[in-house]
PDB file of C-alpha atoms and ligand atoms in Angstrom:
ATOM      1  CA  UNK A   1     150.922 130.128  80.350  1.00 91.00           C
ATOM      2  CA  UNK A   2     150.217 126.688  81.822  1.00 95.00           C
ATOM      3  CA  UNK A   3     146.848 125.582  83.175  1.00 95.00           C
ATOM      4  CA  UNK A   4     147.987 125.883  86.779  1.00 97.00           C
ATOM      5  CA  UNK A   5     148.946 129.518  86.275  1.00 97.00           C
ATOM      6  CA  UNK A   6     145.606 130.256  84.553  1.00 98.00           C
ATOM      7  CA  UNK A   7     143.851 128.658  87.530  1.00 98.00           C
ATOM      8  CA  UNK A   8     145.872 130.758  89.940  1.00 98.00           C
ATOM      9  CA  UNK A   9     144.947 134.016  88.192  1.00 98.00           C
ATOM     10  CA  UNK A  10     141.286 132.933  87.978  1.00 98.00           C
ATOM     11  CA  UNK A  11     141.265 132.381  91.748  1.00 98.00           C
ATOM     12  CA  UNK A  12     142.789 135.846  92.260  1.00 98.00           C
ATOM     13  CA  UNK A  13     140.068 137.716  90.335  1.00 98.00           C
ATOM     14  CA  UNK A  14     137.358 135.571  91.885  1.00 98.00           C
ATOM     15  CA  UNK A  15     138.593 136.301  95.415  1.00 98.00           C
ATOM     16  CA  UNK A  16     138.914 140.010  94.658  1.00 98.00           C
ATOM     17  CA  UNK A  17     135.251 140.048  93.576  1.00 98.00           C
ATOM     18  CA  UNK A  18     134.146 138.008  96.576  1.00 97.00           C
ATOM     19  CA  UNK A  19     136.033 140.145  99.084  1.00 98.00           C
ATOM     20  CA  UNK A  20     135.382 143.454  97.290  1.00 98.00           C
ATOM     21  CA  UNK A  21     139.101 144.121  97.467  1.00 98.00           C
ATOM     22  CA  UNK A  22     140.983 145.667  94.554  1.00 98.00           C
ATOM     23  CA  UNK A  23     144.020 143.891  93.075  1.00 98.00           C
ATOM     24  CA  UNK A  24     146.717 145.153  90.745  1.00 98.00           C
ATOM     25  CA  UNK A  25     146.331 144.503  87.034  1.00 98.00           C
ATOM     26  CA  UNK A  26     147.223 140.913  86.166  1.00 98.00           C
ATOM     27  CA  UNK A  27     148.948 142.096  82.980  1.00 97.00           C
ATOM     28  CA  UNK A  28     151.533 144.051  85.016  1.00 96.00           C
ATOM     29  CA  UNK A  29     153.081 140.857  86.336  1.00 93.00           C
ATOM     30  CA  UNK A  30     152.048 138.269  83.761  1.00 95.00           C
ATOM     31  CA  UNK A  31     152.036 137.831  80.022  1.00 94.00           C
ATOM     32  CA  UNK A  32     148.873 136.276  78.701  1.00 96.00           C
ATOM     33  CA  UNK A  33     146.989 136.352  75.421  1.00 96.00           C
ATOM     34  CA  UNK A  34     143.397 137.351  74.767  1.00 96.00           C
ATOM     35  CA  UNK A  35     142.422 133.676  74.410  1.00 97.00           C
ATOM     36  CA  UNK A  36     144.083 132.958  77.748  1.00 98.00           C
ATOM     37  CA  UNK A  37     142.193 135.854  79.320  1.00 98.00           C
ATOM     38  CA  UNK A  38     138.904 134.212  78.269  1.00 98.00           C
ATOM     39  CA  UNK A  39     140.105 130.970  79.813  1.00 98.00           C
ATOM     40  CA  UNK A  40     140.882 132.815  83.087  1.00 98.00           C
ATOM     41  CA  UNK A  41     137.356 134.277  82.952  1.00 98.00           C
ATOM     42  CA  UNK A  42     135.810 130.826  82.386  1.00 98.00           C
ATOM     43  CA  UNK A  43     137.781 129.333  85.267  1.00 98.00           C
ATOM     44  CA  UNK A  44     136.915 132.199  87.612  1.00 98.00           C
ATOM     45  CA  UNK A  45     133.203 131.812  86.836  1.00 98.00           C
ATOM     46  CA  UNK A  46     133.559 128.094  87.566  1.00 98.00           C
ATOM     47  CA  UNK A  47     134.338 129.083  91.161  1.00 98.00           C
ATOM     48  CA  UNK A  48     131.010 130.923  91.323  1.00 98.00           C
ATOM     49  CA  UNK A  49     129.179 127.938  89.816  1.00 98.00           C
ATOM     50  CA  UNK A  50     130.842 125.650  92.371  1.00 98.00           C
ATOM     51  CA  UNK A  51     129.453 127.924  95.099  1.00 98.00           C
ATOM     52  CA  UNK A  52     125.957 127.348  93.698  1.00 98.00           C
ATOM     53  CA  UNK A  53     125.474 130.344  91.400  1.00 98.00           C
ATOM     54  CA  UNK A  54     123.727 129.716  88.068  1.00 98.00           C
ATOM     55  CA  UNK A  55     124.644 131.113  84.656  1.00 98.00           C
ATOM     56  CA  UNK A  56     121.832 133.369  83.437  1.00 98.00           C
ATOM     57  CA  UNK A  57     123.339 134.971  80.360  1.00 98.00           C
ATOM     58  CA  UNK A  58     126.040 137.054  78.732  1.00 98.00           C
ATOM     59  CA  UNK A  59     126.994 140.687  78.546  1.00 98.00           C
ATOM     60  CA  UNK A  60     128.664 142.540  75.760  1.00 98.00           C
ATOM     61  CA  UNK A  61     131.160 145.302  76.438  1.00 98.00           C
ATOM     62  CA  UNK A  62     132.658 148.184  74.487  1.00 97.00           C
ATOM     63  CA  UNK A  63     129.864 148.153  71.943  1.00 97.00           C
ATOM     64  CA  UNK A  64     129.752 151.966  72.012  1.00 96.00           C
ATOM     65  CA  UNK A  65     132.352 154.566  71.133  1.00 94.00           C
ATOM     66  CA  UNK A  66     131.504 156.350  74.398  1.00 95.00           C
ATOM     67  CA  UNK A  67     132.572 153.332  76.484  1.00 95.00           C
ATOM     68  CA  UNK A  68     135.673 152.588  74.403  1.00 94.00           C
ATOM     69  CA  UNK A  69     136.793 156.175  74.840  1.00 93.00           C
ATOM     70  CA  UNK A  70     136.047 156.253  78.570  1.00 93.00           C
ATOM     71  CA  UNK A  71     138.009 153.060  79.277  1.00 94.00           C
ATOM     72  CA  UNK A  72     140.703 153.198  76.547  1.00 92.00           C
ATOM     73  CA  UNK A  73     139.903 149.698  75.229  1.00 91.00           C
ATOM     74  CA  UNK A  74     138.820 149.396  71.614  1.00 88.00           C
ATOM     75  CA  UNK A  75     137.636 145.835  71.062  1.00 93.00           C
ATOM     76  CA  UNK A  76     134.325 144.110  71.678  1.00 96.00           C
ATOM     77  CA  UNK A  77     134.421 141.922  74.770  1.00 98.00           C
ATOM     78  CA  UNK A  78     131.933 139.567  76.410  1.00 98.00           C
ATOM     79  CA  UNK A  79     131.431 138.302  79.908  1.00 98.00           C
ATOM     80  CA  UNK A  80     129.207 135.962  81.885  1.00 98.00           C
ATOM     81  CA  UNK A  81     126.208 136.809  84.078  1.00 98.00           C
ATOM     82  CA  UNK A  82     125.099 134.721  87.047  1.00 98.00           C
ATOM     83  CA  UNK A  83     121.883 134.808  89.062  1.00 98.00           C
ATOM     84  CA  UNK A  84     123.562 136.367  92.089  1.00 98.00           C
ATOM     85  CA  UNK A  85     124.316 139.478  90.003  1.00 98.00           C
ATOM     86  CA  UNK A  86     120.652 140.246  89.342  1.00 98.00           C
ATOM     87  CA  UNK A  87     119.068 142.965  91.453  1.00 98.00           C
ATOM     88  CA  UNK A  88     115.289 143.395  91.328  1.00 98.00           C
ATOM     89  CA  UNK A  89     113.963 146.638  89.885  1.00 98.00           C
ATOM     90  CA  UNK A  90     113.394 149.032  92.777  1.00 98.00           C
ATOM     91  CA  UNK A  91     115.828 147.083  94.944  1.00 98.00           C
ATOM     92  CA  UNK A  92     118.814 148.246  96.965  1.00 98.00           C
ATOM     93  CA  UNK A  93     122.388 147.615  95.867  1.00 98.00           C
ATOM     94  CA  UNK A  94     124.504 146.661  98.887  1.00 98.00           C
ATOM     95  CA  UNK A  95     127.497 148.954  98.477  1.00 98.00           C
ATOM     96  CA  UNK A  96     129.732 146.945 100.836  1.00 98.00           C
ATOM     97  CA  UNK A  97     129.795 144.110  98.311  1.00 98.00           C
ATOM     98  CA  UNK A  98     131.558 146.284  95.713  1.00 98.00           C
ATOM     99  CA  UNK A  99     134.864 148.101  95.317  1.00 98.00           C
ATOM    100  CA  UNK A 100     134.066 151.174  93.201  1.00 98.00           C
ATOM    101  CA  UNK A 101     130.811 150.407  91.375  1.00 98.00           C
ATOM    102  CA  UNK A 102     129.618 152.371  88.376  1.00 98.00           C
ATOM    103  CA  UNK A 103     126.241 152.273  86.604  1.00 98.00           C
ATOM    104  CA  UNK A 104     125.515 152.428  82.889  1.00 98.00           C
ATOM    105  CA  UNK A 105     122.348 152.302  80.781  1.00 98.00           C
ATOM    106  CA  UNK A 106     121.835 149.273  78.538  1.00 98.00           C
ATOM    107  CA  UNK A 107     119.245 147.316  76.600  1.00 98.00           C
ATOM    108  CA  UNK A 108     118.898 143.561  76.817  1.00 98.00           C
ATOM    109  CA  UNK A 109     117.446 140.575  75.020  1.00 99.00           C
ATOM    110  CA  UNK A 110     115.676 137.498  76.386  1.00 99.00           C
ATOM    111  CA  UNK A 111     116.667 134.458  74.326  1.00 98.00           C
ATOM    112  CA  UNK A 112     113.861 132.296  72.915  1.00 98.00           C
ATOM    113  CA  UNK A 113     115.905 129.341  71.655  1.00 98.00           C
ATOM    114  CA  UNK A 114     119.478 128.202  72.078  1.00 98.00           C
ATOM    115  CA  UNK A 115     122.107 130.010  69.997  1.00 98.00           C
ATOM    116  CA  UNK A 116     125.144 127.820  69.420  1.00 97.00           C
ATOM    117  CA  UNK A 117     126.520 129.363  66.228  1.00 98.00           C
ATOM    118  CA  UNK A 118     127.122 132.703  64.579  1.00 98.00           C
ATOM    119  CA  UNK A 119     123.845 134.220  63.359  1.00 98.00           C
ATOM    120  CA  UNK A 120     123.064 136.896  60.784  1.00 98.00           C
ATOM    121  CA  UNK A 121     121.459 140.251  61.476  1.00 98.00           C
ATOM    122  CA  UNK A 122     118.328 139.179  59.617  1.00 98.00           C
ATOM    123  CA  UNK A 123     117.780 136.067  61.727  1.00 98.00           C
ATOM    124  CA  UNK A 124     118.854 137.559  65.088  1.00 98.00           C
ATOM    125  CA  UNK A 125     115.379 138.545  66.290  1.00 98.00           C
ATOM    126  CA  UNK A 126     114.063 135.018  65.580  1.00 98.00           C
ATOM    127  CA  UNK A 127     116.069 134.046  68.671  1.00 98.00           C
ATOM    128  CA  UNK A 128     114.548 136.713  70.924  1.00 98.00           C
ATOM    129  CA  UNK A 129     111.361 136.398  72.970  1.00 98.00           C
ATOM    130  CA  UNK A 130     111.442 139.833  74.649  1.00 98.00           C
ATOM    131  CA  UNK A 131     113.484 143.014  75.037  1.00 98.00           C
ATOM    132  CA  UNK A 132     113.935 145.418  77.942  1.00 98.00           C
ATOM    133  CA  UNK A 133     115.986 148.294  79.206  1.00 98.00           C
ATOM    134  CA  UNK A 134     118.572 147.504  81.846  1.00 98.00           C
ATOM    135  CA  UNK A 135     121.140 149.097  84.096  1.00 98.00           C
ATOM    136  CA  UNK A 136     124.468 147.378  84.423  1.00 98.00           C
ATOM    137  CA  UNK A 137     126.602 147.877  87.522  1.00 98.00           C
ATOM    138  CA  UNK A 138     130.243 147.325  86.680  1.00 98.00           C
ATOM    139  CA  UNK A 139     132.964 147.041  89.300  1.00 98.00           C
ATOM    140  CA  UNK A 140     136.454 146.404  87.998  1.00 98.00           C
ATOM    141  CA  UNK A 141     138.447 144.351  90.439  1.00 98.00           C
ATOM    142  CA  UNK A 142     141.549 146.346  89.440  1.00 98.00           C
ATOM    143  CA  UNK A 143     142.857 149.330  91.350  1.00 98.00           C
ATOM    144  CA  UNK A 144     141.642 152.664  89.987  1.00 98.00           C
ATOM    145  CA  UNK A 145     139.339 150.901  87.493  1.00 98.00           C
ATOM    146  CA  UNK A 146     142.345 150.676  85.110  1.00 97.00           C
ATOM    147  CA  UNK A 147     143.005 147.687  82.866  1.00 97.00           C
ATOM    148  CA  UNK A 148     144.191 146.348  79.516  1.00 96.00           C
ATOM    149  CA  UNK A 149     141.905 144.386  77.198  1.00 96.00           C
ATOM    150  CA  UNK A 150     143.288 141.096  78.590  1.00 97.00           C
ATOM    151  CA  UNK A 151     142.883 142.286  82.191  1.00 98.00           C
ATOM    152  CA  UNK A 152     139.241 143.257  81.810  1.00 98.00           C
ATOM    153  CA  UNK A 153     138.320 140.041  79.988  1.00 98.00           C
ATOM    154  CA  UNK A 154     139.992 137.943  82.703  1.00 98.00           C
ATOM    155  CA  UNK A 155     137.975 139.931  85.264  1.00 98.00           C
ATOM    156  CA  UNK A 156     134.698 138.918  83.567  1.00 98.00           C
ATOM    157  CA  UNK A 157     134.455 142.330  81.917  1.00 98.00           C
ATOM    158  CA  UNK A 158     133.862 144.076  85.258  1.00 98.00           C
ATOM    159  CA  UNK A 159     130.432 142.368  85.621  1.00 98.00           C
ATOM    160  CA  UNK A 160     129.039 142.985  89.068  1.00 98.00           C
ATOM    161  CA  UNK A 161     125.260 143.407  88.981  1.00 98.00           C
ATOM    162  CA  UNK A 162     122.385 144.268  86.685  1.00 99.00           C
ATOM    163  CA  UNK A 163     118.785 145.429  86.922  1.00 98.00           C
ATOM    164  CA  UNK A 164     116.221 144.684  84.220  1.00 98.00           C
ATOM    165  CA  UNK A 165     113.118 146.716  83.397  1.00 98.00           C
ATOM    166  CA  UNK A 166     109.804 145.365  82.225  1.00 98.00           C
ATOM    167  CA  UNK A 167     110.053 142.793  79.410  1.00 98.00           C
ATOM    168  CA  UNK A 168     108.419 144.041  76.215  1.00 98.00           C
ATOM    169  CA  UNK A 169     107.484 142.242  72.978  1.00 98.00           C
ATOM    170  CA  UNK A 170     110.426 141.254  70.804  1.00 98.00           C
ATOM    171  CA  UNK A 171     109.221 143.488  67.960  1.00 97.00           C
ATOM    172  CA  UNK A 172     109.539 146.636  70.105  1.00 98.00           C
ATOM    173  CA  UNK A 173     111.823 149.040  68.164  1.00 98.00           C
ATOM    174  CA  UNK A 174     115.255 149.344  69.829  1.00 98.00           C
ATOM    175  CA  UNK A 175     117.240 151.735  67.703  1.00 98.00           C
ATOM    176  CA  UNK A 176     117.491 155.533  67.912  1.00 98.00           C
ATOM    177  CA  UNK A 177     115.791 155.651  71.319  1.00 98.00           C
ATOM    178  CA  UNK A 178     116.635 158.470  73.729  1.00 98.00           C
ATOM    179  CA  UNK A 179     118.520 157.272  76.824  1.00 98.00           C
ATOM    180  CA  UNK A 180     118.695 159.155  80.128  1.00 98.00           C
ATOM    181  CA  UNK A 181     120.380 158.165  83.378  1.00 98.00           C
ATOM    182  CA  UNK A 182     119.496 160.191  86.481  1.00 98.00           C
ATOM    183  CA  UNK A 183     121.090 160.092  89.935  1.00 98.00           C
ATOM    184  CA  UNK A 184     118.867 161.641  92.611  1.00 98.00           C
ATOM    185  CA  UNK A 185     116.814 163.349  89.927  1.00 96.00           C
ATOM    186  CA  UNK A 186     119.780 164.905  88.187  1.00 98.00           C
ATOM    187  CA  UNK A 187     120.716 163.894  84.645  1.00 98.00           C
ATOM    188  CA  UNK A 188     124.201 162.334  84.645  1.00 98.00           C
ATOM    189  CA  UNK A 189     124.113 160.826  81.126  1.00 98.00           C
ATOM    190  CA  UNK A 190     122.012 161.243  78.025  1.00 98.00           C
ATOM    191  CA  UNK A 191     122.420 159.476  74.714  1.00 98.00           C
ATOM    192  CA  UNK A 192     120.821 157.193  72.154  1.00 98.00           C
ATOM    193  CA  UNK A 193     120.565 153.441  71.713  1.00 98.00           C
ATOM    194  CA  UNK A 194     122.030 154.104  68.252  1.00 98.00           C
ATOM    195  CA  UNK A 195     125.392 154.418  70.050  1.00 98.00           C
ATOM    196  CA  UNK A 196     125.317 150.622  70.562  1.00 98.00           C
ATOM    197  CA  UNK A 197     127.079 149.489  67.373  1.00 98.00           C
ATOM    198  CA  UNK A 198     124.738 151.691  65.327  1.00 98.00           C
ATOM    199  CA  UNK A 199     121.906 149.260  66.199  1.00 98.00           C
ATOM    200  CA  UNK A 200     121.582 147.181  69.417  1.00 98.00           C
ATOM    201  CA  UNK A 201     120.600 144.080  67.405  1.00 98.00           C
ATOM    202  CA  UNK A 202     124.166 144.071  66.054  1.00 98.00           C
ATOM    203  CA  UNK A 203     125.326 143.470  69.608  1.00 98.00           C
ATOM    204  CA  UNK A 204     123.317 140.253  69.764  1.00 98.00           C
ATOM    205  CA  UNK A 205     124.844 139.184  66.449  1.00 98.00           C
ATOM    206  CA  UNK A 206     128.299 139.882  67.899  1.00 98.00           C
ATOM    207  CA  UNK A 207     127.439 138.015  71.126  1.00 98.00           C
ATOM    208  CA  UNK A 208     126.464 134.922  69.102  1.00 98.00           C
ATOM    209  CA  UNK A 209     129.675 135.089  67.078  1.00 98.00           C
ATOM    210  CA  UNK A 210     131.926 135.521  70.120  1.00 97.00           C
ATOM    211  CA  UNK A 211     130.139 132.919  72.245  1.00 97.00           C
ATOM    212  CA  UNK A 212     130.452 130.394  69.389  1.00 97.00           C
ATOM    213  CA  UNK A 213     134.133 131.249  68.994  1.00 96.00           C
ATOM    214  CA  UNK A 214     134.754 130.408  72.654  1.00 95.00           C
ATOM    215  CA  UNK A 215     132.557 127.294  72.691  1.00 94.00           C
ATOM    216  CA  UNK A 216     129.820 128.780  74.871  1.00 95.00           C
ATOM    217  CA  UNK A 217     126.189 128.433  73.794  1.00 96.00           C
ATOM    218  CA  UNK A 218     123.543 131.003  74.698  1.00 98.00           C
ATOM    219  CA  UNK A 219     120.736 129.054  76.345  1.00 98.00           C
ATOM    220  CA  UNK A 220     116.998 129.391  75.961  1.00 98.00           C
ATOM    221  CA  UNK A 221     115.881 131.866  78.638  1.00 98.00           C
ATOM    222  CA  UNK A 222     119.282 133.566  78.817  1.00 98.00           C
ATOM    223  CA  UNK A 223     119.690 137.328  79.095  1.00 98.00           C
ATOM    224  CA  UNK A 224     122.069 139.172  76.765  1.00 98.00           C
ATOM    225  CA  UNK A 225     123.087 142.679  77.793  1.00 98.00           C
ATOM    226  CA  UNK A 226     123.969 144.677  74.677  1.00 98.00           C
ATOM    227  CA  UNK A 227     126.516 147.058  76.228  1.00 98.00           C
ATOM    228  CA  UNK A 228     126.242 150.610  77.495  1.00 98.00           C
ATOM    229  CA  UNK A 229     124.960 153.428  75.309  1.00 97.00           C
ATOM    230  CA  UNK A 230     126.799 156.100  77.339  1.00 98.00           C
ATOM    231  CA  UNK A 231     129.825 156.268  79.644  1.00 97.00           C
ATOM    232  CA  UNK A 232     129.362 154.887  83.180  1.00 98.00           C
ATOM    233  CA  UNK A 233     129.100 156.923  86.402  1.00 98.00           C
ATOM    234  CA  UNK A 234     130.439 156.118  89.857  1.00 98.00           C
ATOM    235  CA  UNK A 235     127.794 155.309  92.436  1.00 98.00           C
ATOM    236  CA  UNK A 236     127.691 156.777  95.925  1.00 98.00           C
ATOM    237  CA  UNK A 237     125.840 155.539  98.966  1.00 98.00           C
ATOM    238  CA  UNK A 238     122.177 156.519  99.478  1.00 98.00           C
ATOM    239  CA  UNK A 239     121.481 157.332  95.868  1.00 98.00           C
ATOM    240  CA  UNK A 240     118.419 156.757  93.699  1.00 98.00           C
ATOM    241  CA  UNK A 241     119.444 155.655  90.214  1.00 98.00           C
ATOM    242  CA  UNK A 242     116.942 155.843  87.387  1.00 98.00           C
ATOM    243  CA  UNK A 243     117.395 154.917  83.746  1.00 98.00           C
ATOM    244  CA  UNK A 244     114.800 155.833  81.189  1.00 98.00           C
ATOM    245  CA  UNK A 245     114.770 154.794  77.530  1.00 98.00           C
ATOM    246  CA  UNK A 246     112.048 156.247  75.311  1.00 98.00           C
ATOM    247  CA  UNK A 247     109.672 153.452  74.311  1.00 98.00           C
ATOM    248  CA  UNK A 248     111.182 150.962  76.781  1.00 98.00           C
ATOM    249  CA  UNK A 249     110.055 152.588  80.009  1.00 98.00           C
ATOM    250  CA  UNK A 250     112.196 153.191  83.061  1.00 98.00           C
ATOM    251  CA  UNK A 251     113.864 151.250  85.827  1.00 98.00           C
ATOM    252  CA  UNK A 252     115.347 152.359  89.109  1.00 98.00           C
ATOM    253  CA  UNK A 253     117.239 151.083  92.134  1.00 98.00           C
ATOM    254  CA  UNK A 254     118.783 152.518  95.289  1.00 98.00           C
ATOM    255  CA  UNK A 255     122.220 152.222  96.776  1.00 98.00           C
ATOM    256  CA  UNK A 256     122.592 151.263 100.422  1.00 98.00           C
ATOM    257  CA  UNK A 257     123.948 153.532 103.143  1.00 97.00           C
TER     258      UNK A 257
HETATM  259  C1  OOG B   1     134.231 146.982  81.093  1.00 65.49           C
HETATM  260  C2  OOG B   1     132.841 146.567  80.748  1.00 65.49           C
HETATM  261  C3  OOG B   1     132.262 147.303  79.550  1.00 65.49           C
HETATM  262  C4  OOG B   1     130.036 147.974  78.471  1.00 65.49           C
HETATM  263  O1  OOG B   1     128.805 147.999  78.579  1.00 65.49           O
HETATM  264  O2  OOG B   1     130.633 148.550  77.563  1.00 65.49           O
HETATM  265  C5  OOG B   1     130.788 147.216  79.516  1.00 65.49           C
HETATM  266  C6  OOG B   1     134.285 148.250  81.914  1.00 65.49           C
HETATM  267  O3  OOG B   1     133.936 149.317  81.408  1.00 65.49           O
HETATM  268  O4  OOG B   1     134.730 148.164  83.061  1.00 65.49           O
HETATM  269  O5  OOG B   1     130.147 146.595  80.315  1.00 65.49           O
HETATM  270 MG1   MG B   2     128.042 147.191  80.378  1.00 65.49          MG
END
């Protein structure tokens, strides 16, 4: 696929996100490789940066069996986070800005010093200044939330918004913590942080490896979302969403009418 075609597809996913209008899967009409899908993602994020958004970190996807099974994609993926995607804890998610948003419980890392190479498990936490629980709001730009691996990567791994809880010391234990997501007081998902690659720190190791592979460095002060511990749930208007992770506290947000 030539550069012009990659640019054209990047503009398509970017416009779909901007207009909150679903498009058909790129892979149905085009043949592109996984590497090309990352290039489409990079180019589409460039449009956001040109509009004044700032890169604030990375997200990992399909780090849990639960998510791989729900979406039918079985490879680790990573996407980019910008400042406009961050919603304050307790804030209201404007539903008109999204196509068919879903929420999922995550944990995240705050990066202490630049990571520009693959790192080992043992050194991973040397790069972390704080940890927190988070809720990711994903919103595939594809009709019916259906995609191939290449499609979802090109679409920045469905990144749409995220909410971060209180930052806690980096030595706060992260594994084997009970996870609960409630909508209007009703439990919609329960699970364990162990579902995230058997240990959420492994997700940071994978993020460093994949970012290095694609020539992206993880900056000091960046946020890395480790991937959902449970499947995601569709959001409706006028809901109160709360995620609680034992030992990490809780965070909530509302959806608009
Ligand atoms: C792709 C994004 C996956 C996760 O946490 O596993 C992801 C999707 O499910 O639409 O964010
Ligand atoms: Mg996620």
